[in-house]
CSV table of N, CA and C in Angstrom, one decimal:
chain,number,residue,atom,x,y,z
K,1,MET,N,-62.4,64.8,-110.6
K,1,MET,CA,-61.2,65.5,-110.9
K,1,MET,C,-60.0,64.6,-111.0
K,2,GLU,N,-60.0,63.5,-110.1
K,2,GLU,CA,-58.8,62.6,-110.2
K,2,GLU,C,-58.7,62.0,-111.5
K,3,PHE,N,-59.8,61.6,-112.1
K,3,PHE,CA,-59.7,61.0,-113.4
K,3,PHE,C,-59.2,61.9,-114.5
K,4,ASN,N,-59.6,63.2,-114.4
K,4,ASN,CA,-59.1,64.2,-115.4
K,4,ASN,C,-57.6,64.3,-115.3
K,5,LEU,N,-57.1,64.4,-114.1
K,5,LEU,CA,-55.6,64.5,-113.9
K,5,LEU,C,-54.9,63.3,-114.3
K,6,ILE,N,-55.4,62.1,-114.0
K,6,ILE,CA,-54.8,60.8,-114.3
K,6,ILE,C,-54.7,60.7,-115.8
K,7,ARG,N,-55.8,61.0,-116.5
K,7,ARG,CA,-55.9,60.9,-117.9
K,7,ARG,C,-55.0,61.8,-118.7
K,8,ARG,N,-54.8,63.0,-118.2
K,8,ARG,CA,-54.1,64.1,-119.0
K,8,ARG,C,-52.7,64.4,-118.5
K,9,LYS,N,-52.3,63.9,-117.4
K,9,LYS,CA,-50.9,64.3,-116.9
K,9,LYS,C,-49.9,63.2,-117.2
K,10,GLU,N,-48.8,63.5,-117.7
K,10,GLU,CA,-47.8,62.5,-118.0
K,10,GLU,C,-47.2,61.9,-116.8
K,11,TRP,N,-47.2,62.6,-115.7
K,11,TRP,CA,-46.6,62.1,-114.4
K,11,TRP,C,-47.6,61.3,-113.6
K,12,ALA,N,-48.8,61.1,-114.0
K,12,ALA,CA,-49.8,60.5,-113.2
K,12,ALA,C,-49.5,59.0,-112.9
K,13,GLU,N,-49.1,58.2,-113.9
K,13,GLU,CA,-48.9,56.8,-113.7
K,13,GLU,C,-47.7,56.6,-112.8
K,14,ALA,N,-46.7,57.5,-112.9
K,14,ALA,CA,-45.5,57.4,-112.0
K,14,ALA,C,-45.9,57.7,-110.6
K,15,VAL,N,-46.8,58.6,-110.4
K,15,VAL,CA,-47.2,59.0,-109.0
K,15,VAL,C,-48.0,57.8,-108.4
K,16,LEU,N,-48.9,57.2,-109.2
K,16,LEU,CA,-49.7,56.1,-108.7
K,16,LEU,C,-48.8,54.9,-108.4
K,17,ASN,N,-47.8,54.7,-109.2
K,17,ASN,CA,-46.9,53.6,-108.9
K,17,ASN,C,-46.1,53.9,-107.6
K,18,LYS,N,-45.7,55.1,-107.4
K,18,LYS,CA,-45.0,55.4,-106.1
K,18,LYS,C,-45.9,55.2,-104.9
K,19,LEU,N,-47.1,55.6,-105.1
K,19,LEU,CA,-48.1,55.4,-104.0
K,19,LEU,C,-48.3,53.9,-103.7
K,20,TYR,N,-48.3,53.1,-104.8
K,20,TYR,CA,-48.5,51.7,-104.6
K,20,TYR,C,-47.3,51.0,-103.9
K,21,VAL,N,-46.1,51.4,-104.2
K,21,VAL,CA,-44.9,50.8,-103.5
K,21,VAL,C,-44.5,51.5,-102.3
K,22,GLY,N,-45.1,52.6,-102.0
K,22,GLY,CA,-44.7,53.4,-100.8
K,22,GLY,C,-45.1,52.7,-99.5
K,23,ASN,N,-44.5,53.0,-98.4
K,23,ASN,CA,-44.8,52.5,-97.1
K,23,ASN,C,-46.1,53.1,-96.6
K,24,ALA,N,-46.9,52.3,-96.0
K,24,ALA,CA,-48.1,52.8,-95.3
K,24,ALA,C,-47.8,52.9,-93.8
K,25,TYR,N,-48.3,54.0,-93.2
K,25,TYR,CA,-48.0,54.1,-91.8
K,25,TYR,C,-49.3,54.3,-91.0
K,26,SER,N,-49.3,53.8,-89.8
K,26,SER,CA,-50.5,53.9,-88.9
K,26,SER,C,-50.7,55.4,-88.6
K,27,ILE,N,-52.0,55.7,-88.3
K,27,ILE,CA,-52.4,57.0,-87.8
K,27,ILE,C,-53.1,56.7,-86.4
K,28,GLU,N,-52.3,56.3,-85.5
K,28,GLU,CA,-52.8,55.9,-84.2
K,28,GLU,C,-53.5,57.1,-83.5
K,29,PRO,N,-54.5,56.9,-82.8
K,29,PRO,CA,-55.3,55.7,-82.6
K,29,PRO,C,-56.4,55.4,-83.6
K,30,LEU,N,-56.4,56.2,-84.7
K,30,LEU,CA,-57.4,56.1,-85.7
K,30,LEU,C,-57.4,55.0,-86.6
K,31,LEU,N,-56.2,54.8,-87.2
K,31,LEU,CA,-56.1,53.7,-88.3
K,31,LEU,C,-54.8,52.9,-88.1
K,32,THR,N,-54.8,51.7,-88.3
K,32,THR,CA,-53.6,50.8,-88.2
K,32,THR,C,-52.9,50.9,-89.6
K,33,GLN,N,-51.7,50.4,-89.6
K,33,GLN,CA,-50.9,50.4,-90.8
K,33,GLN,C,-51.6,49.5,-91.9
K,34,ILE,N,-52.2,48.4,-91.4
K,34,ILE,CA,-52.9,47.6,-92.4
K,34,ILE,C,-54.1,48.3,-93.0
K,35,GLU,N,-54.9,49.0,-92.2
K,35,GLU,CA,-56.0,49.8,-92.7
K,35,GLU,C,-55.6,50.8,-93.7
K,36,VAL,N,-54.5,51.5,-93.4
K,36,VAL,CA,-54.0,52.5,-94.4
K,36,VAL,C,-53.6,51.9,-95.7
K,37,SER,N,-52.9,50.8,-95.5
K,37,SER,CA,-52.4,50.0,-96.7
K,37,SER,C,-53.6,49.5,-97.5
K,38,GLN,N,-54.6,49.0,-96.9
K,38,GLN,CA,-55.8,48.4,-97.6
K,38,GLN,C,-56.5,49.6,-98.3
K,39,TYR,N,-56.7,50.7,-97.6
K,39,TYR,CA,-57.4,51.8,-98.3
K,39,TYR,C,-56.6,52.3,-99.5
K,40,ARG,N,-55.3,52.4,-99.4
K,40,ARG,CA,-54.5,52.8,-100.5
K,40,ARG,C,-54.7,51.8,-101.7
K,41,ASP,N,-54.6,50.6,-101.4
K,41,ASP,CA,-54.7,49.6,-102.5
K,41,ASP,C,-56.1,49.6,-103.2
K,42,ILE,N,-57.2,49.8,-102.3
K,42,ILE,CA,-58.5,49.9,-102.9
K,42,ILE,C,-58.7,51.1,-103.7
K,43,LYS,N,-58.2,52.2,-103.2
K,43,LYS,CA,-58.3,53.5,-104.0
K,43,LYS,C,-57.5,53.5,-105.3
K,44,LEU,N,-56.3,52.9,-105.3
K,44,LEU,CA,-55.6,52.9,-106.5
K,44,LEU,C,-56.2,51.9,-107.5
K,45,GLN,N,-56.8,50.8,-107.1
K,45,GLN,CA,-57.5,49.9,-108.0
K,45,GLN,C,-58.7,50.6,-108.6
K,46,TRP,N,-59.4,51.3,-107.7
K,46,TRP,CA,-60.6,52.1,-108.2
K,46,TRP,C,-60.2,53.1,-109.2
K,47,LEU,N,-59.1,53.9,-109.0
K,47,LEU,CA,-58.7,54.9,-109.9
K,47,LEU,C,-58.2,54.3,-111.2
K,48,ARG,N,-57.7,53.2,-111.2
K,48,ARG,CA,-57.2,52.6,-112.5
K,48,ARG,C,-58.3,51.9,-113.3
K,49,ASN,N,-59.5,51.8,-112.8
K,49,ASN,CA,-60.6,51.2,-113.5
K,49,ASN,C,-61.4,52.3,-114.2
K,50,LYS,N,-61.3,52.4,-115.5
K,50,LYS,CA,-61.9,53.4,-116.3
K,50,LYS,C,-63.5,53.4,-116.2
K,51,ASP,N,-64.0,52.3,-115.8
K,51,ASP,CA,-65.5,52.2,-115.6
K,51,ASP,C,-65.9,53.0,-114.4
K,52,ASN,N,-65.0,53.4,-113.5
K,52,ASN,CA,-65.4,54.2,-112.4
K,52,ASN,C,-65.5,55.7,-112.7
K,53,GLU,N,-65.0,56.1,-113.8
K,53,GLU,CA,-64.9,57.5,-114.2
K,53,GLU,C,-66.4,58.0,-114.4
K,54,PRO,N,-66.7,59.1,-113.7
K,54,PRO,CA,-68.1,59.6,-113.7
K,54,PRO,C,-68.6,60.2,-115.0
K,55,GLN,N,-67.7,60.5,-116.0
K,55,GLN,CA,-68.0,61.0,-117.3
K,55,GLN,C,-68.9,62.3,-117.2
K,56,ILE,N,-68.5,63.2,-116.2
K,56,ILE,CA,-69.2,64.5,-116.1
K,56,ILE,C,-68.1,65.6,-116.1
K,57,THR,N,-68.6,66.8,-116.4
K,57,THR,CA,-67.7,67.9,-116.3
K,57,THR,C,-67.8,68.5,-114.9
K,58,PRO,N,-66.6,68.6,-114.2
K,58,PRO,CA,-66.7,69.1,-112.8
K,58,PRO,C,-67.2,70.6,-112.8
K,59,ILE,N,-68.0,70.9,-111.9
K,59,ILE,CA,-68.5,72.3,-111.8
K,59,ILE,C,-68.0,73.0,-110.6
K,60,TYR,N,-67.7,72.2,-109.6
K,60,TYR,CA,-67.2,72.9,-108.3
K,60,TYR,C,-65.7,72.9,-108.1
K,61,LEU,N,-65.1,71.8,-108.4
K,61,LEU,CA,-63.7,71.7,-108.3
K,61,LEU,C,-63.1,71.8,-109.7
K,62,LYS,N,-62.6,73.0,-110.0
K,62,LYS,CA,-62.0,73.2,-111.3
K,62,LYS,C,-60.5,72.9,-111.3
K,63,GLU,N,-60.0,72.5,-112.4
K,63,GLU,CA,-58.6,72.1,-112.4
K,63,GLU,C,-57.6,73.2,-111.9
K,64,ASP,N,-57.9,74.4,-112.2
K,64,ASP,CA,-57.0,75.5,-111.8
K,64,ASP,C,-57.0,75.6,-110.2
K,65,VAL,N,-58.1,75.4,-109.6
K,65,VAL,CA,-58.2,75.4,-108.2
K,65,VAL,C,-57.5,74.2,-107.6
K,66,VAL,N,-57.6,73.1,-108.2
K,66,VAL,CA,-56.9,71.9,-107.7
K,66,VAL,C,-55.4,72.1,-107.8
K,67,LYS,N,-55.0,72.6,-109.0
K,67,LYS,CA,-53.5,72.8,-109.2
K,67,LYS,C,-53.0,73.8,-108.2
K,68,SER,N,-53.7,74.8,-107.9
K,68,SER,CA,-53.3,75.8,-106.9
K,68,SER,C,-53.1,75.1,-105.5
K,69,PHE,N,-54.1,74.3,-105.2
K,69,PHE,CA,-54.1,73.6,-103.9
K,69,PHE,C,-52.9,72.7,-103.8
K,70,VAL,N,-52.7,71.9,-104.9
K,70,VAL,CA,-51.6,71.0,-104.9
K,70,VAL,C,-50.2,71.7,-104.8
K,71,THR,N,-50.1,72.8,-105.5
K,71,THR,CA,-48.8,73.5,-105.5
K,71,THR,C,-48.6,74.1,-104.1
K,72,LYS,N,-49.6,74.7,-103.5
K,72,LYS,CA,-49.4,75.3,-102.2
K,72,LYS,C,-49.2,74.2,-101.1
K,73,THR,N,-49.9,73.1,-101.2
K,73,THR,CA,-49.7,72.0,-100.2
K,73,THR,C,-48.4,71.4,-100.3
K,74,SER,N,-47.9,71.2,-101.6
K,74,SER,CA,-46.6,70.6,-101.8
K,74,SER,C,-45.5,71.4,-101.2
K,75,HIS,N,-45.6,72.8,-101.4
K,75,HIS,CA,-44.6,73.7,-100.8
K,75,HIS,C,-44.7,73.6,-99.2
K,76,GLU,N,-45.9,73.5,-98.7
K,76,GLU,CA,-46.0,73.4,-97.2
K,76,GLU,C,-45.4,72.1,-96.7
K,77,LEU,N,-45.7,71.0,-97.5
K,77,LEU,CA,-45.1,69.7,-97.1
K,77,LEU,C,-43.6,69.7,-97.1
K,78,ASN,N,-43.0,70.3,-98.2
K,78,ASN,CA,-41.6,70.3,-98.3
K,78,ASN,C,-41.0,71.2,-97.2
K,79,ASP,N,-41.6,72.3,-96.8
K,79,ASP,CA,-41.2,73.0,-95.6
K,79,ASP,C,-41.2,72.2,-94.3
K,80,LEU,N,-42.3,71.4,-94.2
K,80,LEU,CA,-42.3,70.6,-93.0
K,80,LEU,C,-41.3,69.5,-93.0
K,81,TYR,N,-41.0,68.9,-94.2
K,81,TYR,CA,-39.9,67.9,-94.3
K,81,TYR,C,-38.6,68.5,-93.9
K,82,LYS,N,-38.3,69.7,-94.3
K,82,LYS,CA,-37.1,70.4,-93.9
K,82,LYS,C,-37.0,70.6,-92.4
K,83,GLU,N,-38.1,71.0,-91.9
K,83,GLU,CA,-38.2,71.3,-90.4
K,83,GLU,C,-38.0,70.0,-89.6
K,84,TRP,N,-38.5,68.9,-90.2
K,84,TRP,CA,-38.4,67.6,-89.5
K,84,TRP,C,-37.1,66.8,-89.8
K,85,GLY,N,-36.3,67.4,-90.7
K,85,GLY,CA,-35.1,66.7,-91.1
K,85,GLY,C,-35.3,65.5,-92.1
K,86,ILE,N,-36.4,65.5,-92.8
K,86,ILE,CA,-36.7,64.5,-93.7
K,86,ILE,C,-36.4,64.9,-95.1
K,87,GLU,N,-35.8,64.0,-95.9
K,87,GLU,CA,-35.5,64.4,-97.3
K,87,GLU,C,-36.8,64.4,-98.1
K,88,SER,N,-37.1,65.4,-98.9
K,88,SER,CA,-38.3,65.5,-99.7
K,88,SER,C,-38.2,64.5,-100.8
K,89,LEU,N,-39.4,64.1,-101.3
K,89,LEU,CA,-39.4,63.1,-102.4
K,89,LEU,C,-39.3,63.7,-103.7
């Protein structure tokens, strides 16, 4: 599904670039800042390599379900940002 979104959405490259330059934070005691940063870099490199695209039609995660999840989650995240006094992105 990631490849479908990246290939077809005009905002995809801007989002990937923001992820690349964004700060990575630790998730103590599970992950250090370095581990989070390394995972981000590996994932972004993997997503940008067209050879990794599975070339299959998704049958379980349909785009409308993913869009609904993203919309709902982004609203929840913005509500949390307001609650925590953080400016949303």
